Structure formats: structure tokens, C-alpha cells
Short mmCIF file of C-alpha atoms in Angstrom, two decimals:
data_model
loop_
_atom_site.label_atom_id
_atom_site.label_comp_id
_atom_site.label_asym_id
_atom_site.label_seq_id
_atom_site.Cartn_x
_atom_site.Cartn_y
_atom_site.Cartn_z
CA UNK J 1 93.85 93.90 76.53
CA UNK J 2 93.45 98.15 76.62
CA UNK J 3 95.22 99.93 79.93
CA UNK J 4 91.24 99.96 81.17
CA UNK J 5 90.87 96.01 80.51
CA UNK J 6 94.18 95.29 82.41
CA UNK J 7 92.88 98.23 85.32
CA UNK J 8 89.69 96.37 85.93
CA UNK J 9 91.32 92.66 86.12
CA UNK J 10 93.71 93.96 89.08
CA UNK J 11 90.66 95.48 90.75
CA UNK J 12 88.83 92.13 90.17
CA UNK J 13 91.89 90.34 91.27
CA UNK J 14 92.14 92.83 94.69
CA UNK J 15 88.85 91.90 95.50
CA UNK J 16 89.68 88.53 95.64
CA UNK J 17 92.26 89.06 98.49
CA UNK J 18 92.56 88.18 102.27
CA UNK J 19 92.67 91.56 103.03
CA UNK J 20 91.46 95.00 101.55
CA UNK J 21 93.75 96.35 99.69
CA UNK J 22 92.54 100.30 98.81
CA UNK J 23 89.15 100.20 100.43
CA UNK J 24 86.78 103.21 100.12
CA UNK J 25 87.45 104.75 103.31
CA UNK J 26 91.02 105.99 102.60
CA UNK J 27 91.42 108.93 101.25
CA UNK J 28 91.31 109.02 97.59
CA UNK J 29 94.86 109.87 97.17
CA UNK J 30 96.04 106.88 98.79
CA UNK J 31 93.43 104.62 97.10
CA UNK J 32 95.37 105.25 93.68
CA UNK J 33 98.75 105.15 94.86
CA UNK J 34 98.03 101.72 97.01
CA UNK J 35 96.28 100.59 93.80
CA UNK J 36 99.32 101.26 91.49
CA UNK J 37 101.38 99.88 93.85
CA UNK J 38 99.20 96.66 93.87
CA UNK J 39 98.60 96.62 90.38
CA UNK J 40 102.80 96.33 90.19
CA UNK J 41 102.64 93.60 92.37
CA UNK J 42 99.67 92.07 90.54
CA UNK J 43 101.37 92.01 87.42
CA UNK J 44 105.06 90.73 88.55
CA UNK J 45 103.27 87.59 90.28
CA UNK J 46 101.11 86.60 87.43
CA UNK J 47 104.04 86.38 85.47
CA UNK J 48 106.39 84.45 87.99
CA UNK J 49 103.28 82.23 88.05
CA UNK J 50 102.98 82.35 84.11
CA UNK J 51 98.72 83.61 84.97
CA UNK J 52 98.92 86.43 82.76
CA UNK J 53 95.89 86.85 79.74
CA UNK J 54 96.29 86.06 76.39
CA UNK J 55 99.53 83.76 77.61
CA UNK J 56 101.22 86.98 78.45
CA UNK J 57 101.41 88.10 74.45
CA UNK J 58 100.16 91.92 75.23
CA UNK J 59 102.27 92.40 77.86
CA UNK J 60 105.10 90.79 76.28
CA UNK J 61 104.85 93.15 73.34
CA UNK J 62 104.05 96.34 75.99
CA UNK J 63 107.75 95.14 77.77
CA UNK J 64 109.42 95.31 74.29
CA UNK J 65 109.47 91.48 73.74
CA UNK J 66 108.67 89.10 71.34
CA UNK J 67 105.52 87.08 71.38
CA UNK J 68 107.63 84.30 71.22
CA UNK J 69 109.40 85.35 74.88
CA UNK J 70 106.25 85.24 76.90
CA UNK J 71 106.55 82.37 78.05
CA UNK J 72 110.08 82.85 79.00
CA UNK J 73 109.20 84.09 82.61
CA UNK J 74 112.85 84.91 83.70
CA UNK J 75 113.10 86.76 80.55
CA UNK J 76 109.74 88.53 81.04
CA UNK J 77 110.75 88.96 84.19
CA UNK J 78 114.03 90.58 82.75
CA UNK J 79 111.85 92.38 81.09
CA UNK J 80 109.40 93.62 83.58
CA UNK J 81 112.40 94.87 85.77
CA UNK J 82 114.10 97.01 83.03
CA UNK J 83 110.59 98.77 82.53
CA UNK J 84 110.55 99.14 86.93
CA UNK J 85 113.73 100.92 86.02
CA UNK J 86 112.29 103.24 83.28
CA UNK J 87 109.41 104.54 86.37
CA UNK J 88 112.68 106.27 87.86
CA UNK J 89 114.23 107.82 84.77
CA UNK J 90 110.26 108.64 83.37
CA UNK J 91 109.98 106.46 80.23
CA UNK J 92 107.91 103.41 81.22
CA UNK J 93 106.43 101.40 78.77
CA UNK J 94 103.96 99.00 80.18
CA UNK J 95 100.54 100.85 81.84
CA UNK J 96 100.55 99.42 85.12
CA UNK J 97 103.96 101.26 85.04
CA UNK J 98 102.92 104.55 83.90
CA UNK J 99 100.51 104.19 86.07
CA UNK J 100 102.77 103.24 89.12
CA UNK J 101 104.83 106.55 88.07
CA UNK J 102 103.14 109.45 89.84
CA UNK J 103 103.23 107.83 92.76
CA UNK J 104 106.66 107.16 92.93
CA UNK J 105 107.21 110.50 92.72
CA UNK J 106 104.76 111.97 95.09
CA UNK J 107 106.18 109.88 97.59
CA UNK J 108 110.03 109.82 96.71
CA UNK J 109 109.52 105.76 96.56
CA UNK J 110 112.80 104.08 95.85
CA UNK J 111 113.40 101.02 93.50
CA UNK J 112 114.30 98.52 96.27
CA UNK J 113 111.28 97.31 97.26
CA UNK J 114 109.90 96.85 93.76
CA UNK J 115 113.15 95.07 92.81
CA UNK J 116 112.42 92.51 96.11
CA UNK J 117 109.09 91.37 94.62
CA UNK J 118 111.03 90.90 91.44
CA UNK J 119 113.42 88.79 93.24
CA UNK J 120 110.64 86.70 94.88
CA UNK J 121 109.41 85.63 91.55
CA UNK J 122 112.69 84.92 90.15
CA UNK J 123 113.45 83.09 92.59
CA UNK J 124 109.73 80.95 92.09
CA UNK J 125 111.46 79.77 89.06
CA UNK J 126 114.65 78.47 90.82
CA UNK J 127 113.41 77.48 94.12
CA UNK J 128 110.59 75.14 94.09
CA UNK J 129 111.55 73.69 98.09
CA UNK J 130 112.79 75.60 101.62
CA UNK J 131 114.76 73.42 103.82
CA UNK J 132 114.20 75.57 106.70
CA UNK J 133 112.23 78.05 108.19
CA UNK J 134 114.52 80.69 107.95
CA UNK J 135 114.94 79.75 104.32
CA UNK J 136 110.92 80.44 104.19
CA UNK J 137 111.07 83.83 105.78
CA UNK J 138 113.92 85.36 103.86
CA UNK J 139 111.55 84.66 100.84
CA UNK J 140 109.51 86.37 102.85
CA UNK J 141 111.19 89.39 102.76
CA UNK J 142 111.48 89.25 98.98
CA UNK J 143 107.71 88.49 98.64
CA UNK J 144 105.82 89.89 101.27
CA UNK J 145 107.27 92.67 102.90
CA UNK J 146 108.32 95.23 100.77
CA UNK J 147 104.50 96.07 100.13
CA UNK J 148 103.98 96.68 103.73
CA UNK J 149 106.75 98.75 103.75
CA UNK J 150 105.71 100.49 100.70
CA UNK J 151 102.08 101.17 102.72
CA UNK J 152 103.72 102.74 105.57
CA UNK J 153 105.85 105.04 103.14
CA UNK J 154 102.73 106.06 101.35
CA UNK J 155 100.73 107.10 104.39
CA UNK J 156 104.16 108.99 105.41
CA UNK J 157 104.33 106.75 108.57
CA UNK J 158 107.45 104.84 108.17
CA UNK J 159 109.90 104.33 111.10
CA UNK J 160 112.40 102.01 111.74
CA UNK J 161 109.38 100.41 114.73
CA UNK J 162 106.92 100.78 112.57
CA UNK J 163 108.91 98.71 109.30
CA UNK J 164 109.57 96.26 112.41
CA UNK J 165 106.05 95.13 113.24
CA UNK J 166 104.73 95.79 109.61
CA UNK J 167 107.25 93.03 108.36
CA UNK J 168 105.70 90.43 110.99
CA UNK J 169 102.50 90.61 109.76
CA UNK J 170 103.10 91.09 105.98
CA UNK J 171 105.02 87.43 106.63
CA UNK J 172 102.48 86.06 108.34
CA UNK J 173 99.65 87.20 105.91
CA UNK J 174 102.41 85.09 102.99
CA UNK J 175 102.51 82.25 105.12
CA UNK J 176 98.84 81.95 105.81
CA UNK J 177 98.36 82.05 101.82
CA UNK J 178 100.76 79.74 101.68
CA UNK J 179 98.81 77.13 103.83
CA UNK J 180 95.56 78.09 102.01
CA UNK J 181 97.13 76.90 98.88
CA UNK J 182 99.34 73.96 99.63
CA UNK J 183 97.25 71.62 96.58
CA UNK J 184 97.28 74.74 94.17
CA UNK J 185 101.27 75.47 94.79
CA UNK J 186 102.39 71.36 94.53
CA UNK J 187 100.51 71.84 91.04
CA UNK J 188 102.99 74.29 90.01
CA UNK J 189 105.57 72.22 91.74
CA UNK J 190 106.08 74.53 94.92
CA UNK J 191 106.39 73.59 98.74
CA UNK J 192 106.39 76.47 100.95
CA UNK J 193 106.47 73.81 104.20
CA UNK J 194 110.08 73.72 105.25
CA UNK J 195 111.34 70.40 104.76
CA UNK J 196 112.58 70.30 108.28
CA UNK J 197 109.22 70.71 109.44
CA UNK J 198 107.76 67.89 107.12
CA UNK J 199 110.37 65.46 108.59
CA UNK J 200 109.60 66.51 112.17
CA UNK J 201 105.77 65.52 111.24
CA UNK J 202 106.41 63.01 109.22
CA UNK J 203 104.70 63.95 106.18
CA UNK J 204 105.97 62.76 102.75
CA UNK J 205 105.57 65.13 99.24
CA UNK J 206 103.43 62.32 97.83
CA UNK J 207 100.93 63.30 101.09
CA UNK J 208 100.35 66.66 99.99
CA UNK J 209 99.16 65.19 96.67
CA UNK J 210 96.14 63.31 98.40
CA UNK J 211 92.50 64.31 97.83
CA UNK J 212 92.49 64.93 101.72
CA UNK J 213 95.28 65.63 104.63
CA UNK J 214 96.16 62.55 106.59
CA UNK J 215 96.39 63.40 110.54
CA UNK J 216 100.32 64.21 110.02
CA UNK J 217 99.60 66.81 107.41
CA UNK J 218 96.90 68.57 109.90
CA UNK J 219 99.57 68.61 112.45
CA UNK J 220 101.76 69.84 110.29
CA UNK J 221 99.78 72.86 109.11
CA UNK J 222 98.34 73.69 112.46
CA UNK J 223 102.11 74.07 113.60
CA UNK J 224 102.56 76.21 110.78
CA UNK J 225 99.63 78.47 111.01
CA UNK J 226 100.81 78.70 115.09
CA UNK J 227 103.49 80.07 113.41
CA UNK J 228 102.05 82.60 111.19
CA UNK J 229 99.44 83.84 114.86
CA UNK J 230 102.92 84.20 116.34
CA UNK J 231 103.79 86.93 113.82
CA UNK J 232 100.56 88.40 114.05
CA UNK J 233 100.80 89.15 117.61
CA UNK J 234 103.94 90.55 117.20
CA UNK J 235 103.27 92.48 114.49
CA UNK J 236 99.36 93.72 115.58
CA UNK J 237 100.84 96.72 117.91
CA UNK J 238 101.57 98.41 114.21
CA UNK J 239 98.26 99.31 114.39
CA UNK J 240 97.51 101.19 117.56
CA UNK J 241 100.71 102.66 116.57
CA UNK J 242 98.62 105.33 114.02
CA UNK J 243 95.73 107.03 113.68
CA UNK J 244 92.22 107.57 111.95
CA UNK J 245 91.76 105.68 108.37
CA UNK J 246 94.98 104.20 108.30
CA UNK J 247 94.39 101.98 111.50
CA UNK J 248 91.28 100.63 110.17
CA UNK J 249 93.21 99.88 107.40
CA UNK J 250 95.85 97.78 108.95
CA UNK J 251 93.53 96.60 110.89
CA UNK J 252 91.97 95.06 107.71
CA UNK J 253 95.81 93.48 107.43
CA UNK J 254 95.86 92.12 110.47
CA UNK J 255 92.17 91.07 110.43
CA UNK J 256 92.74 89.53 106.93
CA UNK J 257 95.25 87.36 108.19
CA UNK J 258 93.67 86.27 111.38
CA UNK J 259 90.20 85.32 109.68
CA UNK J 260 92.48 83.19 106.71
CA UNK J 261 94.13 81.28 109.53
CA UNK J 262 90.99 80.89 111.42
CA UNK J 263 89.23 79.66 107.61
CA UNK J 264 92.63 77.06 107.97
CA UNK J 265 91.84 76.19 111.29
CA UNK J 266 87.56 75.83 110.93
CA UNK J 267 88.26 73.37 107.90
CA UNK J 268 90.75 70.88 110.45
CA UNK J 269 93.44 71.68 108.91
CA UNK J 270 93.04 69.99 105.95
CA UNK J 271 93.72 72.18 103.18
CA UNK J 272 94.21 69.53 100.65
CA UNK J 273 90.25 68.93 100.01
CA UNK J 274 90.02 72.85 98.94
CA UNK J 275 91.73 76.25 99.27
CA UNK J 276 90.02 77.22 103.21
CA UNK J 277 88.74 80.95 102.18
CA UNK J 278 87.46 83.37 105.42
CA UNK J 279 83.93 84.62 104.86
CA UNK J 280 83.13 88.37 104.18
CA UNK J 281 81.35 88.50 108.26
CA UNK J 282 84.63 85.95 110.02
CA UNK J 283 86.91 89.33 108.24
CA UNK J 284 84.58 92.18 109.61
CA UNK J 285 84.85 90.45 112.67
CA UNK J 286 88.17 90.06 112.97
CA UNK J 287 89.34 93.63 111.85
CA UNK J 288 86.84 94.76 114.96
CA UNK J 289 88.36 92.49 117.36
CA UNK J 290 91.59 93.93 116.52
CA UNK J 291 90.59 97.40 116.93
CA UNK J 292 89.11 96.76 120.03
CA UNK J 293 92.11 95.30 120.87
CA UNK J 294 94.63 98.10 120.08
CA UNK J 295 92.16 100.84 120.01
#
């Protein structure tokens, strides 16, 4: 796959997101650096999840590995985070990372962040089950919301508030993926529902595995996805908090997240039948109810 190839499958993959993530209102600026920065995340998920093309071969070879080692993901992983490391000293190797390198500098990004989402897939591969809920959001924090924070440092917009309310709703947009793909994750042998929770519900692995969620597994997920609206509210004053483009933009974040969990909550709960996916209208609706909001 050319640099253009692998360019156009992260755009295809944005697309398929809860939420916009460069839209064609933002300045164009920002749409490249926001796309770089996705395209990084992009690329470290697909291969904690072991998604990438050609069984991860080309990118292997573009990290400096063997063919052999893609489908080693801690070691393309390894791999992936030495390159991360080359952005900062100016010799990357893979595109996405080239391309991730001007942006980095424009905006004095650090590595920490980047190395979080690293983390978060590492981790993937060691940690298939949370006990707790606190377990589930310091994953979180790996997985989720550095790339808020990331947003708020391209825009030039971060405070110490602002990082505050941006991490509620980047872990509430994980956690409503997360319920969206409880069949899809037990395939790869994940459970993002705390255990604790589970027991208090009294809902059994070998549930989750059903064609369709039993009454205790609806329970279960609407208590969850009460969970995630929690974080949303707490989080949705981020957006009044700026101005012009980038509201509507976080308001596409927050409206993302509110029209997945209302997708979760219009299909009963039962996310076992299919992956509940909002509709292109329930988002637009949502990101205007939330600017009316906090306009």
C-alpha cells in the first residue's frame, strides 16, 4: 500500500466514526494536523487489534521489521513506538509518521499523549477483563483521552478546565463504543463491562455470546450508557467554553456521543443482535441540541 493508499483508508476509516473528526468547516490548517493526529491513532489501533492490510506486512517492513514480526503486535507495537520517537528527533520512517511530523512541531506537541494510546493497545494484549470501573476509566485515560487533549492543544485552547471537561467526554465517547461493540470485542476476547457490574446484574460471559441480550444484559448496558450521559454532562460545558469553528466542532464530540448512546438506547439495549449505529440526521440533531444548549 503507497503513503496515498494508506491516506485514503484513514479518511475512509474517519468517516466511519461517531463523531467528525476534521470536518470541512475548520480551518484547513487544523484539518491536516487533526488528520495526522488521527491517522496516528488509526494506525496504533489497527495494530493492537491486528486490522491492519496485507496482515500488517507493509507496515511491518515501513517500521523496520520483518514480515515475519507482523503479527507480533507487542513487537509491532515496539516497533510503532520507536518510530513515535523518531517524529521528535526528525527521522521517522513510517508515512503516517512523517506525516504526523509537521504538526508536532507547529504545535510544540509532546510525546506523552502519543505514548498513552500506545499504552492502551499494549495493554489490549494483556488485559482482556476490568474488574472495576475505575479499572475501565484509567484505560480510559490511555485510550481515549489523550486525543482530546491533543485537540485542545492544536486549536491553542488548552487549560487545566478545559483538559478537565475534555477528558469526560473523550471517556464517555470510549465507553459508548464500547457498548456499541460488546459482540465484536468478546470475538477478540475483550470485556469492557466491569466485572463488578456484571455480578451486580447478574449477567454471565457466556450471555454476551447470545444472538440477543437477555433482560439482565439490557439492564446492564442501560446502567452503563447512564454512565457514559453522566460524563457527557459533565464534560458538555467544554464547549460553550470556546468560540466560532471549534465549538461546532466539539459540539460534533459531544453530539457524536449523545446520538451513539441514544442508537444504544433506540435498539433496547440489546447490542448483541448488531453493533446500534446513530443515523447521519439523530447526529445533526444532536450537535444542534447541544449548541443550543451551551450557545
Amino acid at each position: 500500500m503507497t503513503g496515498d493508499d494508506k491516506s485514503r483508508a484513514v479518511l475512509d476509516k474517519a468517516a466511519r466514526e461517531n463523531f467528525p473528526v476534521a470536518p470541512v468547516f475548520l480551518p484547513r490548517a487544523w484539518r491536516q494536523d487533526l488528520m495526522a493526529v488521527y491517522g496516528f491513532a488509526r494506525l496504533v489501533d489497527d495494530i493492537g487489534d491486528g486490522d491492519l492490510a496485507d496482515g500488517g506486512r507493509t507496515d511491518a517492513a515501513r517500521l523496520g521489521l520483518e514480515a515475519a514480526a507482523a503479527d507480533d503486535r507487542v513487537a509491532m507495537l515496539d516497533a510503532f513506538e520507536a518510530d513515535l520517537r523518531r517524529v521528535f528527533d526528525g527521522t521517522p520512517r513510517h508515512p503516517l509518521m512523517t506525516a504526523l511530523q509537521p504538526t508536532v512541531r507547529r504545535h510544540g506537541l509532546t510525546p506523552e499523549p502519543f505514548l498513552g494510546l500506545i499504552a492502551a493497545n499494549r495493554q489490549d494484549q494483556e488485559v482482556r477483563r476490568y474488574a472495576t470501573y475505575d479499572d475501565l476509566l484509567a484505560y480510559c485515560e490511555l485510550s481515549a483521552n489523550p486525543v482530546g487533549r491533543l485537540v485542545l492543544s492544536i486549536t491553542g485552547t488548552s487549560t487545566p478546565e478545559r483538559v478537565r471537561r475534555s477528558d469526560a467526554v473523550c471517556t464517555a465517547l470510549q465507553i459508548a463504543e464500547h457498548l456499541q461493540d460488546v459482540a465484536e470485542d468478546l470475538a477478540r476476547d475483550r470485556i469492557y463491562l466491569p466485572a463488578e457490574d456484571m455480578k451486580r446484574f447478574s449477567v454471565e460471559e457466556a450471555d454476551l455470546a447470545a444472538p440477543a441480550a437477555g433482560a439482565q444484559v439490557r439492564a446492564l448496558v442501560a446502567f452503563e450508557a447512564e454512565r457514559a450521559r453522566y460524563l457527557l454532562d459533565e464534560g458538555t460545558p467544554l464547549v460553550r467554553s470556546v468560540h466560532g469553528r471549534l465549538r461546532l466542532l466539539l459540539a460534533g464530540f459531544v453530539g457524536g456521543g449523545r446520538a451513539a448512546l441514544k442508537a444504544v438506547e433506540g435498539a433496547g439495549y440489546d447490542v448483541l443482535a448488531g453493533s446500534p449505529k446513530a443515523t447521519k440526521a439523530r447526529l445533526l440533531r444532536e450537535v444542534g441540541s447541544t449548541l443550543r444548549r451551551e450557545g
